[in-house]
Amino acid sequence: MQFDRQHLSDETLLDLYKKILKPRLIEEKMLILIRQGKVSKWFSGVGQEAIAVGVTAVLNSDEYILPMHRNLGVFTTREIPLHRLFSQWQGKANGFTKGRDRSFHFGTQDYKIIGMISHLGPQLGVADGIAVANKLKKNGHVTAVFTGEGATSEGDFHEALNIAAVWDLPVLFIIENNGYGLSTPTNEQYRCENLADKGIGYGMESHIIDGNNIVEVYTKLEALVASMRENPRPVLLEFKTFRMRGHEEASGTKYVPQELMDAWAVKDPVENYKKYLESLQLLSAEMDAEFKASIKKEIDEHWELATNEPEIAASLEEEMNDVYKPYDFEFIAPGTTTASIRFVDAISQGLKQSFERHDNLVMMGQDIAEYGGAFKISEGFVEAFGNERIMNTPICESAVVSAGMGLSINGCKAIVEMQFADFVSTGFNPIVNYLAKVHYRWQENADVVVRMPCGGGTQAGPFHSQTNEAWFTKTPGLKVVYPAFPYDAKGLLATAINDPNPVLFFEHKQLYRSIYQEVPTDYYTLPFGQASLLKEGNQISIIAFGAAVHWALEVLEKHPEISADLIDLRTLQPLDTETIFASVKKTNKALIVQEDTLFGGIASDISALIMEECFEYLDAPVKRVASLDSPIPFTKALEDQFMSKSRLEESILALLSY
């Protein structure tokens, strides 16, 4: 291994040695403890320390790093107190996740480190979002994100690199090519000779670096980062290295040929660098022993601190309170000046006024900039707020949602517009596994609104007509809003943007241009979790949301003899069960109508809640009315048959006569 110190001082060379030595000695301790059963799981980075240490050492302490499992050197180089890391690995309260997640599945704003989730790909898009916020702030920061050669096969890798290239984002995309996935060698993972060659396809600068050579890592990264601060752009780096231990300790390395292990053993980054420093007469045996003794003493003392910390006692209240970031709703009353506007205009007006109110608000989506979006909701927004805040995206929903998470991490508010709610399936993972869980896991909020143009009745077929709220209402950590009227849409959208938690905001396409209402012209907010009682009666409780509210109104207008409570839920998570239960206890009959298909829809849960809480008040079974359990068809006759609207009147009358 050849070392070229270039301009590096003796002090820097020795400092790098101490930095690379520390994670190695911690690893040696952990390997003993795991055999003793004192650590439950361990992902070893032995042999890869030079990458994590070198990258972290060249970045400023206020620049974000997004590491993976084998990057202990990131955490130690950022000087996180070891007892906190040890508490994290022991599942103690002084860790970073209150015992809710393990190993490096956490982040810490104090040290600008954002840990991974097991679904590896979203990490890359999060780095994009952090970099977008940095460009907005014009702070010249660079973001570094790690991945392995295995994760380069994921679609998120392509999406994130493509976005970074198109938007000129100052992101270091770091591939630690360590030879294996769990047991899958690189020749079964990709066919190109070097992963760095993928940069060509994105028009992105790329480099191959010896990942076991700390001097090469440091000097090349130092120059690159300085250049990126002056000329913001993404850079793809492939670090050639090797994983000397199993994917995690339990898996072992029996599948690795011994000659390959032997070849890489002689390239050990710590031992080779030690010999280099000795050859320069910078490191003596006495100094080395002193460094090791000092680090081992620190490790032992901090391990004892963590070990002596009490085990976590389960607290039901704390567990449930941490699912969402606490939010003190600010009620801003509507003014008296109103105008009769359409649903679509209310959404547009609400967005515009929120952009005026929040200068850190960014909206991303396909064709939303100059074109104004598929439904022209953001028409004129670029002229008003600029391309830095109204951002056209490539067709890559997953990375865009992840970028929304990154914007939130870096102090911005994000709106992601799905061109159609159906397309959210390609962005599903970061919504349900990152946004929804991040506050519960390590108390970081996801200040992201995902706008969801949805619903049938327009003969748009199976891929442009779904109303898929049930995909999200069952996921703890998400809020789900589904207004039926322009007034509610505008006020609830303002609240969704103010709320620091992730919100799925459903906008029914058929209502966009068919429903008018007098709406206050100025900015106002409406609370989540409060249903609207549109009609009052004593024969039946009809519970609906979205377009189904208007279908119920049509039936009641046709049958004035029916005395009904009509409840417009407005928000599905949180759900206003108080209003539902009070109504059912009064009318003794309940019907829930949804546009979604029947099985597994939210109507099923509302029905179950009514049965549990109001059983003794019921004079009839709770009735659910929903669309057919089939994909939504295109032709009008088939779509009409599919939609729950076609069965609503009959169902109401049947329940009344029960």
XYZ file of C-alpha atoms in Angstrom:
658
model
C 0.000 0.000 0.000
C 1.447 3.338 -1.108
C 0.938 6.446 1.030
C 1.463 9.971 -0.289
C 1.209 12.489 2.531
C 1.296 15.469 0.160
C 0.780 18.579 2.298
C -0.399 16.801 5.444
C 1.374 17.847 8.639
C 2.790 15.427 11.183
C 0.026 16.444 13.548
C -2.679 15.609 10.987
C -1.110 12.250 10.193
C -1.046 11.253 13.852
C -4.554 12.569 14.428
C -5.831 10.389 11.576
C -4.173 7.377 13.174
C -5.909 7.975 16.493
C -9.191 8.473 14.661
C -8.868 5.213 12.707
C -7.615 3.304 15.731
C -10.565 4.180 17.958
C -13.341 2.417 15.989
C -11.062 -0.614 15.544
C -10.556 -0.935 19.301
C -14.276 -0.472 19.945
C -14.965 -3.233 17.414
C -12.557 -5.567 19.212
C -14.409 -4.888 22.451
C -17.799 -5.466 20.816
C -16.714 -8.791 19.331
C -15.855 -10.004 22.816
C -19.102 -8.677 24.287
C -21.275 -10.234 21.605
C -19.747 -13.624 22.359
C -20.611 -12.981 26.006
C -24.196 -12.186 25.064
C -23.916 -8.576 26.247
C -24.609 -7.107 22.784
C -27.470 -8.566 20.756
C -26.269 -7.866 17.234
C -23.236 -6.354 15.590
C -22.451 -5.228 12.042
C -18.693 -5.096 11.807
C -16.761 -2.477 9.880
C -13.359 -4.054 10.466
C -11.254 -3.306 7.392
C -13.373 -0.349 6.303
C -12.508 2.225 8.967
C -10.465 4.472 6.684
C -13.536 5.427 4.639
C -15.767 6.532 7.498
C -12.941 8.325 9.306
C -11.523 9.997 6.203
C -14.858 11.281 4.948
C -15.922 12.603 8.347
C -12.555 14.234 9.007
C -12.752 16.450 5.907
C -16.294 17.674 6.552
C -17.207 20.495 8.882
C -19.053 19.559 12.061
C -22.216 21.324 10.847
C -22.348 19.373 7.574
C -24.655 16.363 7.503
C -23.399 12.805 7.160
C -25.720 9.872 6.480
C -23.864 6.672 7.405
C -24.717 2.975 7.289
C -24.104 -0.034 9.562
C -20.334 -0.270 9.070
C -19.498 3.368 9.669
C -18.691 3.466 13.365
C -15.842 5.807 12.442
C -18.363 8.497 11.501
C -19.774 8.504 15.025
C -16.415 8.373 16.804
C -14.820 11.016 14.562
C -17.763 13.314 15.321
C -16.894 12.600 18.981
C -20.217 11.288 20.171
C -19.698 10.272 23.823
C -19.088 6.542 23.801
C -21.439 5.840 26.680
C -24.306 7.131 24.563
C -23.391 4.793 21.722
C -23.053 1.929 24.189
C -26.431 2.810 25.717
C -27.921 2.742 22.231
C -26.546 -0.728 21.572
C -27.792 -1.959 24.937
C -31.255 -0.498 24.388
C -30.939 1.931 27.281
C -32.728 5.250 27.677
C -29.538 7.288 27.327
C -29.150 6.024 23.776
C -30.762 7.780 20.872
C -33.930 5.736 20.312
C -35.198 5.030 23.851
C -34.728 1.331 23.195
C -36.974 1.383 20.127
C -34.338 0.597 17.541
C -30.882 -0.878 17.585
C -27.332 -0.458 16.273
C -27.012 2.552 13.955
C -30.693 3.007 13.141
C -30.802 6.500 14.579
C -29.864 10.076 13.948
C -28.745 12.979 16.059
C -29.123 16.614 15.135
C -26.527 17.518 17.764
C -23.852 15.820 15.666
C -25.488 16.226 12.237
C -25.586 12.465 11.697
C -28.655 10.883 10.097
C -28.772 7.122 10.490
C -30.161 4.630 8.039
C -33.233 2.445 7.991
C -33.078 -1.194 6.954
C -34.682 -0.317 3.621
C -31.360 1.093 2.489
C -32.310 3.162 -0.549
C -34.253 6.081 0.996
C -31.083 7.278 2.712
C -29.790 8.571 -0.617
C -32.878 10.652 -1.349
C -32.811 12.110 2.166
C -29.323 13.418 1.400
C -30.754 15.113 -1.701
C -33.335 16.917 0.418
C -30.738 18.064 2.925
C -28.690 19.426 0.027
C -31.717 21.245 -1.444
C -32.157 23.010 1.903
C -28.462 23.888 1.957
C -28.740 25.465 -1.496
C -31.764 27.470 -0.341
C -29.764 28.684 2.635
C -26.743 29.403 0.409
C -24.467 28.102 3.172
C -22.022 26.255 0.897
C -22.409 22.993 2.789
C -21.669 19.563 1.386
C -23.654 16.452 2.375
C -22.151 12.957 2.475
C -24.255 9.809 2.193
C -23.014 6.226 2.422
C -24.305 3.106 0.731
C -22.972 -0.322 -0.094
C -22.489 -1.949 -3.462
C -25.591 -4.075 -2.839
C -27.902 -1.087 -2.443
C -26.785 0.323 -5.794
C -29.194 -2.206 -7.310
C -32.150 -0.477 -5.684
C -34.279 1.950 -7.630
C -33.725 4.586 -4.954
C -30.041 4.695 -5.906
C -30.885 5.606 -9.483
C -33.583 8.086 -8.469
C -31.426 9.886 -5.921
C -28.402 10.204 -8.209
C -30.575 11.371 -11.070
C -32.211 14.072 -8.946
C -28.864 15.233 -7.564
C -27.438 15.503 -11.074
C -30.426 17.374 -12.483
C -30.516 19.785 -9.535
C -26.713 20.191 -9.155
C -26.840 19.174 -5.515
C -23.574 19.154 -3.505
C -23.815 15.535 -2.357
C -21.008 13.023 -1.967
C -22.509 9.648 -2.893
C -20.189 7.146 -1.228
C -20.268 3.501 -2.277
C -18.380 1.194 0.038
C -17.737 -1.673 -2.339
C -16.748 -4.346 0.152
C -17.185 -7.393 -2.027
C -20.369 -8.919 -0.667
C -24.000 -8.329 0.182
C -24.964 -10.728 2.951
C -23.427 -13.634 1.046
C -23.859 -12.440 -2.529
C -20.578 -11.570 -4.262
C -20.317 -8.558 -6.529
C -20.301 -10.664 -9.703
C -23.892 -11.627 -8.863
C -24.898 -8.039 -8.106
C -23.832 -6.056 -11.165
C -22.080 -6.501 -14.497
C -20.177 -3.236 -14.958
C -16.496 -3.361 -14.066
C -16.659 -0.449 -11.651
C -19.680 1.056 -9.935
C -18.102 4.467 -10.390
C -18.775 4.023 -14.107
C -22.478 4.512 -13.360
C -21.748 8.193 -12.868
C -21.374 8.588 -16.625
C -25.053 7.792 -17.093
C -26.035 10.668 -14.824
C -23.572 13.149 -16.232
C -21.919 13.002 -12.828
C -18.290 13.234 -11.839
C -17.040 9.988 -10.297
C -13.858 8.604 -8.779
C -12.441 5.283 -7.593
C -10.517 5.479 -4.318
C -8.585 2.918 -2.315
C -10.877 2.597 0.683
C -8.158 1.033 2.829
C -5.737 3.925 2.449
C -6.603 6.638 4.971
C -4.185 9.145 3.443
C -5.637 8.712 -0.043
C -9.180 8.951 1.299
C -8.412 12.103 3.262
C -6.386 13.985 0.636
C -8.698 13.224 -2.275
C -11.824 14.015 -0.280
C -10.321 17.208 1.112
C -9.740 18.510 -2.414
C -13.109 17.324 -3.692
C -15.098 18.854 -0.838
C -13.322 22.192 -1.236
C -14.155 22.128 -4.934
C -17.808 21.214 -4.304
C -18.211 24.127 -1.922
C -17.060 26.470 -4.668
C -18.846 24.661 -7.495
C -21.892 22.820 -6.072
C -22.402 19.466 -7.778
C -22.846 15.800 -6.899
C -19.888 13.416 -6.958
C -20.034 9.624 -7.014
C -17.235 7.844 -5.167
C -16.515 4.131 -5.233
C -14.283 3.033 -2.381
C -12.683 -0.333 -3.020
C -12.503 -2.215 0.266
C -13.491 -5.533 1.790
C -15.741 -6.802 4.538
C -13.490 -8.884 6.768
C -16.300 -10.254 8.916
C -19.848 -11.449 8.254
C -22.783 -9.307 7.205
C -23.467 -9.444 10.910
C -21.628 -11.615 13.363
C -24.123 -14.481 13.329
C -23.745 -15.044 9.578
C -19.988 -15.672 9.598
C -17.762 -15.736 6.476
C -17.644 -19.411 5.464
C -18.932 -18.513 2.006
C -15.864 -16.318 1.329
C -12.871 -18.079 -0.318
C -9.926 -18.167 2.076
C -7.520 -16.830 -0.530
C -9.705 -13.735 -0.855
C -9.691 -13.217 2.912
C -5.915 -13.623 2.954
C -5.406 -11.157 0.097
C -7.384 -8.449 1.869
C -5.956 -9.185 5.306
C -2.595 -7.840 4.172
C -4.354 -4.611 3.141
C -5.608 -3.887 6.655
C -6.104 -0.089 6.835
C -5.027 0.272 10.457
C -1.934 -1.917 10.408
C -0.638 -0.583 7.110
C -1.065 3.023 8.204
C 0.655 2.247 11.496
C 3.657 0.847 9.614
C 3.744 3.929 7.396
C 3.846 6.257 10.395
C 6.574 4.125 11.929
C 8.579 4.393 8.704
C 8.308 8.186 8.966
C 9.452 7.902 12.588
C 6.273 9.706 13.658
C 4.943 6.775 15.664
C 6.945 4.782 18.164
C 5.930 1.604 19.918
C 5.604 3.578 23.139
C 3.341 6.187 21.535
C 1.197 3.481 19.959
C 0.834 1.697 23.277
C -0.097 5.002 24.931
C -2.757 5.761 22.310
C -4.258 2.292 22.677
C -4.227 2.385 26.452
C -5.971 5.758 26.494
C -8.676 4.646 24.063
C -9.225 1.328 25.836
C -9.562 3.138 29.151
C -12.183 5.428 27.636
C -14.028 2.434 26.164
C -14.053 0.533 29.459
C -15.165 3.536 31.501
C -17.972 4.401 29.121
C -19.083 0.778 28.803
C -19.396 0.655 32.574
C -21.464 3.842 32.547
C -23.852 2.347 30.022
C -23.979 -1.012 31.771
C -24.839 0.610 35.092
C -27.668 2.529 33.525
C -31.016 0.971 34.474
C -33.006 -1.039 31.974
C -35.834 0.783 30.269
C -39.183 0.479 32.011
C -42.074 0.362 29.572
C -44.331 3.409 29.730
C -47.524 3.161 27.704
C -48.079 6.913 27.872
C -44.575 7.734 26.631
C -44.758 5.171 23.846
C -48.003 6.547 22.461
C -47.038 10.191 22.954
C -43.878 9.747 20.894
C -45.610 8.408 17.762
C -46.231 12.007 16.704
C -44.283 15.152 17.439
C -46.323 17.253 19.872
C -48.029 20.094 18.044
C -49.919 22.982 19.585
C -52.515 23.787 16.954
C -52.777 27.506 16.301
C -56.330 28.454 15.402
C -56.390 31.363 12.990
C -59.979 32.475 12.553
C -61.291 33.088 9.051
C -62.098 36.642 8.065
C -65.493 37.876 7.007
C -64.620 38.611 3.367
C -65.479 35.599 1.226
C -65.664 34.602 -2.422
C -67.453 31.737 -4.152
C -64.640 29.537 -5.400
C -64.145 25.970 -6.527
C -62.461 23.230 -4.555
C -59.406 23.461 -6.823
C -59.181 27.213 -6.247
C -59.329 26.722 -2.490
C -56.362 24.334 -2.653
C -54.407 26.739 -4.828
C -55.250 29.714 -2.642
C -54.332 27.808 0.524
C -50.996 26.785 -0.942
C -50.186 30.296 -2.104
C -50.948 31.833 1.281
C -48.875 29.175 3.049
C -45.928 29.952 0.754
C -46.292 33.599 1.681
C -46.382 32.692 5.359
C -43.497 30.175 5.411
C -40.371 31.265 3.578
C -38.828 27.828 4.215
C -41.632 25.970 2.398
C -40.676 23.950 -0.704
C -43.008 22.054 -3.043
C -41.796 19.269 -5.309
C -43.660 17.330 -7.978
C -43.955 16.437 -11.621
C -44.804 19.361 -13.943
C -45.736 21.654 -11.058
C -43.472 24.576 -11.988
C -44.013 26.526 -15.207
C -46.758 24.143 -16.353
C -48.646 24.597 -13.089
C -49.295 20.916 -12.393
C -51.631 18.424 -13.999
C -54.606 20.275 -12.495
C -53.097 23.798 -12.788
C -53.138 24.243 -9.026
C -49.656 25.783 -8.899
C -50.008 27.916 -12.018
C -48.132 31.191 -11.488
C -46.290 29.909 -8.417
C -42.869 29.979 -10.082
C -43.259 33.663 -10.857
C -44.337 34.315 -7.276
C -41.904 32.090 -5.359
C -39.137 31.006 -7.731
C -37.845 27.673 -9.025
C -35.911 27.140 -5.796
C -39.196 26.603 -3.940
C -41.457 25.264 -6.711
C -39.431 22.361 -8.038
C -40.179 20.180 -11.036
C -38.987 16.650 -10.363
C -38.090 13.724 -12.560
C -40.543 10.816 -12.395
C -39.167 9.330 -9.185
C -41.673 9.421 -6.350
C -39.587 7.467 -3.850
C -36.555 9.741 -3.931
C -38.770 12.846 -3.927
C -40.575 11.726 -0.760
C -37.179 10.956 0.777
C -35.974 14.398 -0.291
C -38.956 15.851 1.550
C -37.653 14.088 4.665
C -34.224 15.596 4.056
C -35.687 19.082 3.721
C -37.452 18.611 7.049
C -34.247 17.401 8.714
C -32.489 20.526 7.503
C -35.079 22.966 8.780
C -37.513 23.322 5.874
C -41.129 22.411 5.278
C -41.841 20.154 2.311
C -44.862 19.483 0.134
C -44.710 16.564 -2.275
C -47.394 16.507 -4.952
C -48.292 13.123 -6.332
C -49.559 13.779 -9.831
C -52.191 11.167 -9.018
C -52.653 9.420 -5.682
C -52.256 6.109 -7.513
C -48.591 6.930 -8.163
C -47.810 7.031 -4.458
C -47.203 3.284 -4.584
C -43.751 3.982 -6.058
C -43.064 6.263 -3.085
C -44.709 4.012 -0.515
C -41.604 2.814 1.303
C -40.240 6.155 2.523
C -43.728 7.261 3.591
C -44.597 4.253 5.755
C -41.088 3.269 6.870
C -39.263 6.601 7.164
C -41.678 9.504 7.563
C -44.145 7.581 9.711
C -41.600 6.086 12.110
C -38.921 8.749 12.412
C -40.299 10.641 15.398
C -41.057 7.481 17.322
C -37.581 6.123 16.587
C -35.364 9.092 17.418
C -37.593 12.115 18.022
C -36.978 13.707 14.623
C -40.096 15.050 12.959
C -41.055 14.726 9.304
C -42.485 18.103 8.299
C -43.831 16.765 5.010
C -47.241 17.030 3.345
C -47.969 14.583 0.534
C -50.769 15.905 -1.671
C -52.906 13.149 -3.175
C -55.261 13.962 -6.112
C -57.520 10.931 -5.949
C -60.833 9.320 -6.715
C -63.080 8.010 -9.457
C -66.068 9.228 -11.394
C -64.017 10.648 -14.256
C -63.506 7.430 -16.252
C -59.744 7.540 -15.780
C -59.289 3.812 -15.248
C -57.387 1.625 -12.773
C -54.246 3.772 -12.447
C -55.692 7.290 -12.130
C -58.860 6.752 -10.083
C -58.007 5.012 -6.831
C -58.759 6.421 -3.434
C -56.149 4.690 -1.335
C -56.447 6.320 2.078
C -56.589 2.912 3.790
C -52.967 2.270 2.786
C -52.036 4.995 5.269
C -54.721 5.201 7.959
C -53.372 1.969 9.465
C -49.797 3.253 9.658
C -48.975 4.826 13.039
C -47.173 8.144 12.679
C -49.072 9.436 9.652
C -51.940 11.899 9.647
C -54.588 11.555 6.929
C -56.834 14.416 5.813
C -59.695 14.065 3.315
C -61.877 17.185 2.916
C -65.149 17.349 0.980
C -65.649 21.127 0.662
C -63.538 24.092 -0.470
C -63.765 25.804 2.926
C -62.451 22.750 4.724
C -59.826 22.044 2.077
C -58.231 25.465 2.419
C -58.208 25.580 6.225
C -57.106 21.983 6.693
C -54.325 22.354 4.122
C -52.963 25.327 6.067
C -52.963 23.202 9.217
C -51.322 20.280 7.424
C -48.458 22.548 6.357
C -48.116 23.989 9.867
C -48.162 20.567 11.516
C -44.612 19.189 11.941
C -45.829 15.624 11.371
C -46.232 13.829 8.016
C -49.673 14.388 6.486
C -51.334 12.594 3.575
C -53.697 15.195 2.116
C -56.331 13.697 -0.181
C -57.936 15.925 -2.820
C -60.775 14.344 -4.781
C -60.329 15.152 -8.458
C -64.058 15.085 -9.265
C -64.644 17.742 -6.626
C -61.927 20.033 -7.997
C -64.143 21.862 -10.472
C -67.652 20.730 -9.541
C -68.019 22.021 -5.985
C -68.261 25.759 -5.185
C -68.491 27.377 -1.772
C -68.138 30.737 -0.104
C -64.572 30.671 1.227
C -62.771 33.348 3.265
C -60.215 35.083 1.082
C -57.585 35.421 3.788
C -55.481 32.803 5.576
C -57.098 30.611 8.244
C -56.653 27.214 9.867
C -58.975 24.405 10.914
C -58.211 21.740 13.534
C -57.556 18.102 12.756
C -59.716 15.461 14.415
C -62.966 17.443 14.364
C -65.710 16.124 12.115
C -68.411 18.353 10.690
C -72.066 17.614 11.427
C -73.728 18.687 8.180
C -77.285 17.547 9.000
C -78.961 16.547 12.234
C -81.637 13.912 12.718
C -82.655 10.998 14.889
C -83.235 8.023 12.580
C -79.773 7.177 11.257
C -76.137 8.280 11.438
C -74.479 8.502 8.038
C -70.699 8.763 8.248
C -68.793 9.799 5.136
C -65.779 11.682 3.774
C -64.624 13.070 0.436
C -66.949 12.721 -2.536
C -69.154 10.288 -0.596
C -70.352 13.218 1.533
C -71.932 14.749 -1.561
C -73.509 11.442 -2.545
C -75.126 11.227 0.881
C -76.373 14.806 0.565
C -77.983 13.907 -2.771
C -79.830 10.958 -1.204
C -81.050 13.061 1.717
C -82.225 15.820 -0.597
C -84.150 13.224 -2.617
C -85.676 11.819 0.605
C -86.549 14.760 2.865
C -88.498 12.384 5.078
C -85.265 10.829 6.314
C -84.102 12.318 9.608
C -80.355 11.748 9.586
C -77.160 12.889 11.197
C -74.710 13.364 8.326
C -71.116 13.402 9.568
C -68.309 14.604 7.313
C -65.197 13.176 8.945
C -62.788 15.625 7.251
C -59.773 13.914 8.854
C -59.328 10.154 9.097
C -56.231 10.201 11.300
C -56.872 11.618 13.841
C -60.471 10.388 13.779
C -63.272 12.186 15.611
C -64.731 9.191 17.415
C -66.489 11.422 19.943
C -68.805 12.859 17.298
C -69.391 9.419 15.774
C -70.271 7.761 19.078
C -72.522 10.608 20.244
C -74.476 10.461 16.990
C -74.888 6.679 17.006
C -76.032 6.691 20.630
C -78.719 9.176 19.582
C -79.925 7.604 16.296
C -79.247 3.929 17.111
C -78.358 3.128 13.504
C -75.083 3.702 11.684
C -74.051 3.579 8.029
C -70.504 4.306 6.854
C -69.921 5.081 3.203
C -66.536 5.152 1.515
C -65.454 5.283 -2.115
C -62.650 2.816 -1.481
C -63.209 -0.917 -1.911
C -64.882 -2.676 0.986
C -62.426 -5.134 2.497
C -59.786 -3.497 4.680
C -61.139 0.026 4.233
C -61.437 2.537 7.044
C -65.200 1.921 7.180
C -64.387 -1.489 8.625
C -62.464 0.039 11.516
C -65.148 2.650 12.167
C -67.738 -0.134 12.173
C -65.655 -2.114 14.662
C -65.258 0.937 16.899
C -69.017 1.521 16.898
C -69.646 -2.131 17.753
C -67.188 -1.937 20.637
C -68.320 1.411 22.058
C -72.004 1.665 21.134
C -73.259 -1.923 20.927
C -75.997 -1.547 23.520
C -77.406 1.474 21.650
C -77.719 -0.215 18.255
C -81.092 -1.196 16.799
C -79.525 -2.703 13.662
C -76.194 -3.990 12.419
C -73.690 -1.342 11.409
C -73.784 -1.028 7.610
C -70.748 -0.403 5.377
C -71.221 0.862 1.827
C -68.175 0.699 -0.412
C -67.053 0.105 -3.954
C -66.710 -3.380 -5.407
C -63.712 -5.434 -4.391
C -62.168 -5.141 -7.836
C -59.838 -2.682 -9.534
C -61.665 0.430 -10.692
C -62.615 0.128 -14.389
C -62.543 2.711 -17.190
C -65.842 2.568 -19.126
C -68.622 4.631 -17.524
C -71.121 1.797 -17.175
C -68.521 -0.358 -15.456
C -67.249 2.479 -13.283
C -70.803 3.395 -12.221
C -71.404 -0.211 -11.235
C -68.116 -0.288 -9.330
C -68.672 2.893 -7.315
C -70.331 2.726 -3.913
C -72.521 5.652 -4.944
C -74.677 3.255 -6.972
C -75.621 1.317 -3.814
C -75.871 4.113 -1.283
C -79.555 5.041 -1.554
C -80.694 1.425 -1.426
C -78.473 0.736 1.574
C -79.759 3.733 3.531
C -83.367 2.790 2.916
C -82.724 -0.855 3.839
C -81.083 0.101 7.111
C -83.906 2.474 7.993
C -86.454 -0.303 7.491
C -84.511 -2.896 9.478
